[in-house]
Coordinates of N, CA and C and ligand atoms in Angstrom, one line a residue:
M1 N 0.8 -1.2 0.0 CA 0.0 0.0 0.0 C 0.8 1.3 0.0
G2 N 2.2 1.1 0.2 CA 3.0 2.2 0.3 C 3.0 3.1 -1.0
M3 N 2.8 2.4 -2.1 CA 2.8 3.1 -3.4 C 1.6 4.0 -3.5
A4 N 0.5 3.6 -2.9 CA -0.8 4.3 -3.1 C -0.7 5.7 -2.4
T5 N 0.1 5.7 -1.3 CA 0.2 7.0 -0.6 C 1.2 7.9 -1.4
L6 N 2.2 7.3 -2.0 CA 3.2 8.1 -2.7 C 2.7 8.7 -4.0
V7 N 1.9 8.0 -4.7 CA 1.6 8.4 -6.1 C 0.9 9.8 -6.1
G8 N 0.0 10.1 -5.2 CA -0.6 11.4 -5.2 C 0.4 12.5 -5.2
V9 N 1.4 12.4 -4.4 CA 2.4 13.4 -4.3 C 3.2 13.5 -5.7
A10 N 3.5 12.3 -6.2 CA 4.3 12.3 -7.4 C 3.6 13.0 -8.6
N11 N 2.2 12.9 -8.6 CA 1.5 13.5 -9.7 C 1.0 14.9 -9.4
G12 N 1.4 15.4 -8.2 CA 1.0 16.8 -7.9 C -0.4 16.9 -7.5
N13 N -1.1 15.8 -7.2 CA -2.4 15.9 -6.7 C -2.5 16.5 -5.3
T14 N -3.3 17.4 -5.1 CA -3.3 18.1 -3.7 C -4.3 17.4 -2.8
G15 N -5.1 16.5 -3.3 CA -6.0 15.8 -2.5 C -7.3 16.6 -2.2
K16 N -7.4 17.8 -2.7 CA -8.5 18.7 -2.4 C -9.9 18.1 -2.8
R17 N -9.8 17.3 -3.8 CA -11.0 16.7 -4.3 C -11.8 15.9 -3.2
S18 N -11.0 15.2 -2.4 CA -11.6 14.4 -1.4 C -12.4 15.1 -0.3
G19 N -12.2 16.4 -0.2 CA -12.8 17.2 0.8 C -14.3 17.4 0.6
R20 N -14.7 17.1 -0.6 CA -16.1 17.4 -1.0 C -17.2 16.8 -0.2
S21 N -16.9 15.5 0.1 CA -18.0 14.7 0.6 C -18.0 14.6 2.2
T22 N -17.4 15.5 2.9 CA -17.2 15.3 4.3 C -18.6 15.5 5.1
R23 N -19.4 16.4 4.6 CA -20.8 16.6 5.1 C -21.1 16.2 6.5
R24 N -20.5 16.8 7.5 CA -20.7 16.5 8.9 C -21.2 15.1 9.2
S25 N -20.4 14.1 8.8 CA -20.8 12.8 9.1 C -20.2 12.2 10.4
A26 N -19.8 13.1 11.2 CA -19.3 12.8 12.6 C -18.3 11.6 12.6
G27 N -17.5 11.6 11.7 CA -16.4 10.6 11.7 C -16.8 9.2 11.4
R28 N -18.0 8.9 11.1 CA -18.4 7.6 10.8 C -17.8 7.0 9.5
T29 N -17.6 7.9 8.5 CA -17.0 7.5 7.3 C -15.5 7.6 7.3
G30 N -14.9 8.0 8.4 CA -13.5 8.2 8.4 C -12.7 7.0 7.9
G31 N -11.7 7.3 7.0 CA -10.9 6.2 6.5 C -11.5 5.5 5.3
K32 N -12.7 5.8 4.9 CA -13.4 5.2 3.8 C -13.4 6.1 2.6
A33 N -12.7 7.2 2.6 CA -12.9 8.2 1.6 C -12.6 7.6 0.2
G34 N -11.5 6.8 0.1 CA -11.1 6.3 -1.2 C -11.6 5.0 -1.6
K35 N -12.7 4.5 -1.0 CA -13.0 3.1 -1.2 C -13.5 2.8 -2.6
T36 N -14.0 3.7 -3.4 CA -14.5 3.4 -4.7 C -13.3 3.2 -5.6
E37 N -12.3 4.1 -5.5 CA -11.1 4.0 -6.3 C -9.9 3.8 -5.4
K38 N -9.3 2.7 -5.4 CA -8.2 2.4 -4.5 C -7.0 3.4 -4.8
Y39 N -6.8 3.7 -6.1 CA -5.8 4.6 -6.5 C -6.3 5.7 -7.3
E40 N -5.7 6.9 -7.3 CA -6.1 8.0 -8.1 C -5.9 7.6 -9.6
R41 N -6.8 7.9 -10.4 CA -6.7 7.6 -11.9 C -5.4 8.3 -12.4
G42 N -4.8 7.6 -13.3 CA -3.7 8.2 -14.1 C -2.4 8.0 -13.3
T43 N -2.4 7.5 -12.1 CA -1.1 7.3 -11.4 C -0.5 5.9 -11.8
R44 N 0.7 5.8 -11.4 CA 1.4 4.5 -11.7 C 0.7 3.4 -11.0
S45 N 0.3 3.5 -9.8 CA -0.3 2.3 -9.1 C -1.6 2.0 -9.7
Y46 N -2.3 3.1 -10.1 CA -3.6 2.8 -10.8 C -3.5 2.0 -12.0
T47 N -2.6 2.4 -12.9 CA -2.4 1.7 -14.1 C -1.8 0.3 -13.9
M48 N -0.9 0.2 -12.9 CA -0.3 -1.1 -12.6 C -1.3 -2.1 -12.1
S49 N -2.4 -1.6 -11.5 CA -3.4 -2.5 -11.0 C -4.3 -2.9 -12.1
H50 N -4.1 -2.4 -13.3 CA -5.0 -2.7 -14.5 C -4.3 -3.6 -15.5
I51 N -3.9 -4.7 -15.1 CA -3.3 -5.6 -16.0 C -4.4 -6.6 -16.6
R52 N -4.3 -6.8 -17.9 CA -5.3 -7.6 -18.5 C -5.6 -8.9 -17.8
G53 N -6.8 -9.3 -17.7 CA -7.1 -10.6 -17.1 C -7.8 -10.4 -15.8
K54 N -7.7 -9.2 -15.2 CA -8.5 -8.9 -14.0 C -9.7 -8.1 -14.4
D55 N -10.7 -8.2 -13.5 CA -11.8 -7.3 -13.8 C -11.6 -5.9 -13.2
T56 N -11.0 -5.1 -14.0 CA -10.6 -3.8 -13.6 C -11.8 -2.8 -13.8
T57 N -11.6 -1.6 -13.2 CA -12.7 -0.6 -13.3 C -13.1 -0.3 -14.7
I58 N -12.1 -0.1 -15.6 CA -12.5 0.3 -16.9 C -13.1 -0.8 -17.7
E59 N -12.6 -2.1 -17.5 CA -13.3 -3.2 -18.1 C -14.7 -3.4 -17.7
V60 N -14.9 -3.3 -16.4 CA -16.3 -3.4 -15.9 C -17.2 -2.3 -16.4
L61 N -16.7 -1.2 -16.5 CA -17.4 0.0 -17.1 C -17.9 -0.4 -18.5
V62 N -17.0 -0.8 -19.3 CA -17.3 -1.1 -20.7 C -18.3 -2.3 -20.8
R63 N -18.0 -3.3 -20.1 CA -18.8 -4.5 -20.1 C -20.3 -4.2 -19.6
S64 N -20.4 -3.5 -18.5 CA -21.7 -3.2 -18.0 C -22.5 -2.4 -19.0
Y65 N -21.8 -1.4 -19.7 CA -22.5 -0.7 -20.7 C -23.0 -1.6 -21.8
L66 N -22.2 -2.4 -22.3 CA -22.6 -3.3 -23.5 C -23.7 -4.2 -23.0
F67 N -23.6 -4.7 -21.8 CA -24.7 -5.6 -21.3 C -26.0 -4.9 -21.2
R68 N -26.0 -3.6 -20.8 CA -27.2 -2.8 -20.7 C -27.8 -2.6 -22.1
Q69 N -26.9 -2.6 -23.1 CA -27.4 -2.4 -24.5 C -27.9 -3.8 -25.1
G70 N -27.9 -4.8 -24.3 CA -28.4 -6.1 -24.7 C -27.4 -7.0 -25.4
L71 N -26.2 -6.6 -25.4 CA -25.2 -7.4 -26.1 C -24.7 -8.5 -25.1
R72 N -24.4 -9.6 -25.6 CA -23.8 -10.7 -24.8 C -22.5 -11.1 -25.3
F73 N -21.6 -11.5 -24.4 CA -20.2 -11.6 -24.7 C -19.5 -12.6 -23.8
R74 N -18.3 -13.0 -24.2 CA -17.5 -13.8 -23.3 C -16.4 -12.9 -22.7
K75 N -15.9 -13.2 -21.5 CA -14.9 -12.4 -20.9 C -13.5 -13.1 -20.8
N76 N -12.5 -12.3 -21.1 CA -11.1 -12.8 -20.9 C -10.9 -14.2 -21.5
D77 N -11.4 -14.3 -22.8 CA -11.4 -15.6 -23.4 C -10.0 -16.1 -23.7
K78 N -9.6 -17.2 -23.1 CA -8.2 -17.7 -23.2 C -8.0 -18.4 -24.5
R79 N -9.0 -18.6 -25.3 CA -8.8 -19.3 -26.6 C -8.2 -18.4 -27.6
Y80 N -8.1 -17.1 -27.4 CA -7.7 -16.1 -28.4 C -6.4 -15.4 -27.9
P81 N -5.6 -15.0 -28.9 CA -4.4 -14.3 -28.5 C -4.7 -13.0 -27.7
G82 N -4.0 -12.8 -26.6 CA -4.2 -11.7 -25.8 C -5.3 -11.8 -24.8
H83 N -5.9 -13.0 -24.8 CA -7.1 -13.2 -23.8 C -8.0 -12.0 -23.8
P84 N -8.6 -11.7 -24.9 CA -9.4 -10.5 -25.0 C -10.4 -10.2 -23.9
D85 N -10.5 -9.0 -23.5 CA -11.4 -8.6 -22.4 C -12.9 -9.0 -22.8
I86 N -13.2 -8.7 -24.0 CA -14.6 -8.9 -24.4 C -14.6 -9.6 -25.8
V87 N -15.3 -10.7 -25.9 CA -15.5 -11.4 -27.2 C -17.0 -11.5 -27.5
L88 N -17.3 -10.9 -28.7 CA -18.7 -11.0 -29.1 C -18.8 -11.9 -30.4
P89 N -19.1 -13.2 -30.2 CA -19.1 -14.1 -31.3 C -20.1 -13.7 -32.4
K90 N -21.3 -13.3 -31.9 CA -22.4 -13.0 -32.8 C -21.9 -11.9 -33.9
Y91 N -21.1 -11.0 -33.5 CA -20.7 -9.9 -34.4 C -19.3 -10.1 -34.9
H92 N -18.7 -11.2 -34.4 CA -17.3 -11.4 -34.8 C -16.4 -10.3 -34.4
V93 N -16.6 -9.8 -33.2 CA -15.9 -8.6 -32.7 C -15.1 -8.9 -31.4
I94 N -13.9 -8.4 -31.3 CA -13.1 -8.6 -30.1 C -12.8 -7.2 -29.6
V95 N -13.0 -6.9 -28.3 CA -12.7 -5.6 -27.8 C -11.6 -5.7 -26.7
F96 N -10.6 -4.9 -26.8 CA -9.6 -4.8 -25.8 C -9.8 -3.5 -25.1
V97 N -9.8 -3.5 -23.7 CA -9.9 -2.3 -23.0 C -8.5 -2.1 -22.4
N98 N -7.8 -1.0 -22.9 CA -6.4 -0.9 -22.6 C -6.1 0.2 -21.6
G99 N -5.4 -0.1 -20.5 CA -4.8 0.9 -19.7 C -3.7 1.6 -20.5
C100 N -3.7 3.0 -20.4 CA -2.8 3.7 -21.3 C -1.3 3.5 -21.0
F101 N -1.0 3.4 -19.7 CA 0.4 3.2 -19.4 C 0.8 1.9 -19.8
W102 N 0.1 0.9 -19.4 CA 0.6 -0.5 -19.5 C 0.6 -0.9 -21.0
H103 N -0.2 -0.3 -21.8 CA -0.2 -0.6 -23.3 C 0.4 0.5 -24.1
M104 N 1.1 1.4 -23.4 CA 1.8 2.5 -24.1 C 1.0 3.3 -25.1
H105 N -0.1 3.8 -24.7 CA -0.9 4.6 -25.6 C -0.1 5.8 -26.1
E106 N -0.1 6.0 -27.4 CA 0.6 7.2 -28.0 C -0.1 8.5 -27.7
S107 N 0.7 9.5 -27.7 CA 0.2 10.9 -27.6 C -0.9 11.0 -26.5
C108 N -0.7 10.5 -25.4 CA -1.7 10.4 -24.3 C -1.0 10.8 -23.0
G109 N -1.7 11.7 -22.3 CA -1.1 12.3 -21.1 C -0.8 11.2 -20.0
K110 N -1.5 10.1 -20.0 CA -1.3 9.1 -19.0 C -0.1 8.3 -19.3
Q111 N 0.5 8.4 -20.5 CA 1.6 7.5 -20.9 C 2.9 8.2 -20.6
T112 N 3.2 8.4 -19.3 CA 4.5 8.9 -18.9 C 5.4 7.9 -18.3
M113 N 6.6 7.9 -18.7 CA 7.6 6.9 -18.3 C 8.0 7.1 -16.9
P114 N 8.1 6.1 -16.1 CA 8.7 6.2 -14.7 C 10.0 6.8 -14.7
K115 N 10.4 7.6 -13.7 CA 11.7 8.3 -13.7 C 12.8 7.4 -13.2
S116 N 12.5 6.3 -12.5 CA 13.5 5.4 -12.2 C 13.4 4.1 -13.0
N117 N 14.5 3.3 -13.1 CA 14.4 2.0 -13.8 C 13.9 2.3 -15.3
V118 N 14.4 3.3 -15.9 CA 13.9 3.7 -17.2 C 14.1 2.6 -18.2
E119 N 15.3 2.0 -18.2 CA 15.6 1.0 -19.2 C 14.7 -0.2 -19.0
F120 N 14.5 -0.6 -17.8 CA 13.6 -1.7 -17.5 C 12.2 -1.5 -18.0
W121 N 11.7 -0.3 -17.7 CA 10.3 0.0 -18.1 C 10.2 0.1 -19.6
N122 N 11.2 0.7 -20.2 CA 11.2 0.9 -21.6 C 11.1 -0.5 -22.3
A123 N 12.0 -1.4 -21.9 CA 12.0 -2.7 -22.5 C 10.7 -3.4 -22.3
K124 N 10.2 -3.3 -21.1 CA 9.0 -4.1 -20.7 C 7.8 -3.5 -21.5
L125 N 7.7 -2.2 -21.6 CA 6.5 -1.6 -22.2 C 6.6 -1.8 -23.8
M126 N 7.8 -1.8 -24.3 CA 8.0 -2.0 -25.7 C 7.6 -3.5 -26.1
R127 N 7.9 -4.4 -25.2 CA 7.5 -5.8 -25.4 C 6.0 -5.9 -25.4
N128 N 5.3 -5.2 -24.4 CA 3.9 -5.2 -24.4 C 3.3 -4.7 -25.7
R129 N 3.9 -3.6 -26.2 CA 3.4 -3.0 -27.4 C 3.6 -3.9 -28.6
E130 N 4.7 -4.6 -28.7 CA 4.9 -5.5 -29.8 C 4.0 -6.7 -29.7
R131 N 3.8 -7.1 -28.5 CA 2.9 -8.3 -28.3 C 1.4 -7.9 -28.7
D132 N 1.0 -6.7 -28.3 CA -0.3 -6.2 -28.6 C -0.5 -6.2 -30.1
C133 N 0.5 -5.7 -30.8 CA 0.4 -5.6 -32.3 C 0.4 -7.0 -32.9
R134 N 1.2 -7.9 -32.4 CA 1.2 -9.2 -33.0 C -0.1 -9.9 -32.8
Q135 N -0.7 -9.8 -31.6 CA -2.0 -10.4 -31.3 C -3.1 -9.8 -32.1
H136 N -3.1 -8.5 -32.3 CA -4.1 -7.9 -33.1 C -4.0 -8.5 -34.6
R137 N -2.8 -8.6 -35.0 CA -2.6 -9.1 -36.4 C -3.2 -10.5 -36.5
Q138 N -2.9 -11.3 -35.5 CA -3.4 -12.7 -35.6 C -4.9 -12.8 -35.6
L139 N -5.5 -11.9 -34.8 CA -7.0 -11.9 -34.7 C -7.6 -11.4 -36.0
L140 N -7.0 -10.4 -36.6 CA -7.5 -9.8 -37.9 C -7.4 -10.9 -39.0
E141 N -6.3 -11.6 -38.9 CA -6.1 -12.6 -39.9 C -7.1 -13.8 -39.8
S142 N -7.6 -13.9 -38.6 CA -8.6 -15.0 -38.4 C -10.0 -14.4 -38.6
G143 N -10.1 -13.2 -39.1 CA -11.4 -12.7 -39.5 C -12.1 -11.9 -38.5
W144 N -11.5 -11.7 -37.3 CA -12.2 -10.9 -36.3 C -12.0 -9.4 -36.6
R145 N -13.0 -8.6 -36.2 CA -12.9 -7.2 -36.1 C -12.4 -6.9 -34.7
V146 N -11.3 -6.1 -34.6 CA -10.7 -5.8 -33.3 C -10.9 -4.3 -33.0
I147 N -11.4 -4.0 -31.8 CA -11.6 -2.7 -31.4 C -10.8 -2.4 -30.1
D148 N -10.1 -1.3 -30.0 CA -9.4 -1.0 -28.8 C -10.1 0.2 -28.2
V149 N -10.4 0.1 -26.9 CA -10.9 1.2 -26.1 C -9.8 1.5 -25.1
W150 N -9.5 2.8 -25.1 CA -8.4 3.3 -24.2 C -9.0 3.9 -22.9
E151 N -8.2 3.7 -21.9 CA -8.5 4.3 -20.6 C -8.8 5.7 -20.6
C152 N -8.0 6.5 -21.4 CA -8.2 7.9 -21.5 C -9.5 8.3 -22.2
E153 N -10.0 7.4 -23.0 CA -11.3 7.7 -23.7 C -12.5 7.5 -22.8
L154 N -12.2 6.9 -21.6 CA -13.3 6.6 -20.7 C -13.4 7.6 -19.5
G155 N -12.6 8.7 -19.7 CA -12.8 9.8 -18.7 C -14.1 10.4 -18.7
A156 N -14.5 11.1 -17.7 CA -15.9 11.6 -17.6 C -16.4 12.3 -18.8
K157 N -15.5 13.1 -19.4 CA -16.0 14.0 -20.5 C -16.3 13.3 -21.8
T158 N -15.5 12.2 -22.1 CA -15.7 11.5 -23.4 C -16.3 10.2 -23.3
R159 N -16.5 9.7 -22.0 CA -17.0 8.3 -21.8 C -18.3 8.0 -22.6
D160 N -19.3 8.8 -22.4 CA -20.6 8.4 -23.0 C -20.5 8.3 -24.6
E161 N -19.8 9.3 -25.1 CA -19.6 9.4 -26.6 C -18.8 8.1 -27.0
R162 N -17.8 7.8 -26.3 CA -16.9 6.7 -26.7 C -17.7 5.4 -26.6
L163 N -18.5 5.2 -25.6 CA -19.3 4.0 -25.4 C -20.3 3.8 -26.5
E164 N -21.0 4.9 -26.8 CA -22.0 4.9 -27.9 C -21.3 4.5 -29.2
R165 N -20.2 5.1 -29.4 CA -19.4 4.8 -30.7 C -19.0 3.3 -30.7
L166 N -18.6 2.8 -29.6 CA -18.2 1.4 -29.5 C -19.4 0.5 -29.8
H167 N -20.5 0.8 -29.3 CA -21.7 0.1 -29.6 C -22.0 0.0 -31.1
T168 N -21.9 1.2 -31.7 CA -22.1 1.3 -33.2 C -21.0 0.5 -33.9
Q169 N -19.8 0.6 -33.5 CA -18.7 -0.2 -34.1 C -18.9 -1.7 -34.0
I170 N -19.5 -2.1 -32.9 CA -19.8 -3.5 -32.8 C -20.9 -4.0 -33.7
V171 N -22.1 -3.3 -33.6 CA -23.2 -3.8 -34.3 C -23.3 -3.5 -35.8
D172 N -22.5 -2.5 -36.2 CA -22.5 -2.1 -37.6 C -21.2 -2.4 -38.2
S173 N -21.1 -3.5 -39.0 CA -19.8 -4.0 -39.4 C -19.2 -3.1 -40.5
T174 N -20.0 -2.1 -41.0 CA -19.4 -1.2 -41.9 C -18.7 0.0 -41.2
E175 N -18.8 0.1 -39.9 CA -18.1 1.1 -39.2 C -16.6 0.8 -39.1
P176 N -15.8 1.8 -39.2 CA -14.3 1.5 -39.0 C -14.1 1.0 -37.6
H177 N -13.1 0.1 -37.4 CA -12.8 -0.3 -36.1 C -11.3 -0.1 -35.8
I178 N -10.4 -0.8 -36.5 CA -9.0 -0.8 -36.1 C -8.4 0.6 -36.3
D179 N -8.9 1.4 -37.2 CA -8.3 2.6 -37.5 C -8.8 3.8 -36.7
E180 N -9.7 3.4 -35.8 CA -10.3 4.5 -34.9 C -9.6 4.6 -33.6
T181 N -8.5 4.0 -33.5 CA -7.9 3.8 -32.2 C -6.9 4.9 -31.8
N182 N -6.6 5.9 -32.7 CA -5.9 7.0 -32.3 C -4.4 6.6 -31.9
D183 N -3.9 5.6 -32.6 CA -2.6 5.2 -32.2 C -1.9 4.6 -33.5
S184 N -0.7 5.1 -33.8 CA -0.1 4.8 -35.1 C 0.3 3.3 -35.2
R185 N 0.4 2.6 -34.1 CA 0.9 1.3 -34.2 C -0.1 0.4 -35.0
W186 N -1.3 0.9 -35.1 CA -2.3 0.1 -35.8 C -2.4 0.5 -37.3
D187 N -1.7 1.5 -37.7 CA -1.8 2.0 -39.1 C -1.7 0.9 -40.1
A188 N -0.7 0.1 -39.9 CA -0.4 -1.0 -40.9 C -1.6 -2.0 -40.8
L189 N -2.1 -2.2 -39.6 CA -3.1 -3.2 -39.4 C -4.4 -2.7 -40.0
A190 N -4.6 -1.4 -40.0 CA -5.9 -0.8 -40.5 C -5.9 -1.1 -42.0
V191 N -4.8 -1.0 -42.7 CA -4.8 -1.3 -44.1 C -5.2 -2.8 -44.3
Q192 N -4.6 -3.6 -43.5 CA -4.9 -5.0 -43.6 C -6.4 -5.4 -43.4
A193 N -7.0 -4.6 -42.4 CA -8.3 -4.9 -42.1 C -9.3 -4.5 -43.1
A194 N -8.9 -3.5 -43.9 CA -9.9 -2.8 -44.8 C -10.2 -3.8 -46.0
Ligands
LIG1 ZN1 -4.6 7.1 -23.5

């Protein structure tokens, strides 16, 4: 838990946000302030806690939205490369919900390199990136449409719009999918998917 206390400082968060809900509750809620989010969004510990295969906040967010829209899917399906977060056989669509740090999202504020162990992180994240790309290619070659949803797209301001677009991307096979991901690593794949 040491990391959780450190990260706020590292990111310059003042913690002011948490003062909002104190509402003279006479100490009863003391210590429970952060219970919905164990870590502040966008911090190292937050993203580190979002490794594929666990039911993380962003995955649950996307899944529950799709479920409410009446879509049915498989979770973390180990039969496919990358154990995709969401598999929709009916539409032949696979959705990955990516943490921006862990999956090295390009041109994204959340994708900042740690200041220590730079070589280690560089190598590790580059391996992740290459693996993502390889797995996407395999899935495309098997005829799946692959959609990436990024953590930063699920922030409060853009979330609704992104989820609606995701729904359209899933149910309407003429919608672009791979080239909508805002990340140049898929450029070559987009050509392939077209
Ligand atoms: Zn991002």
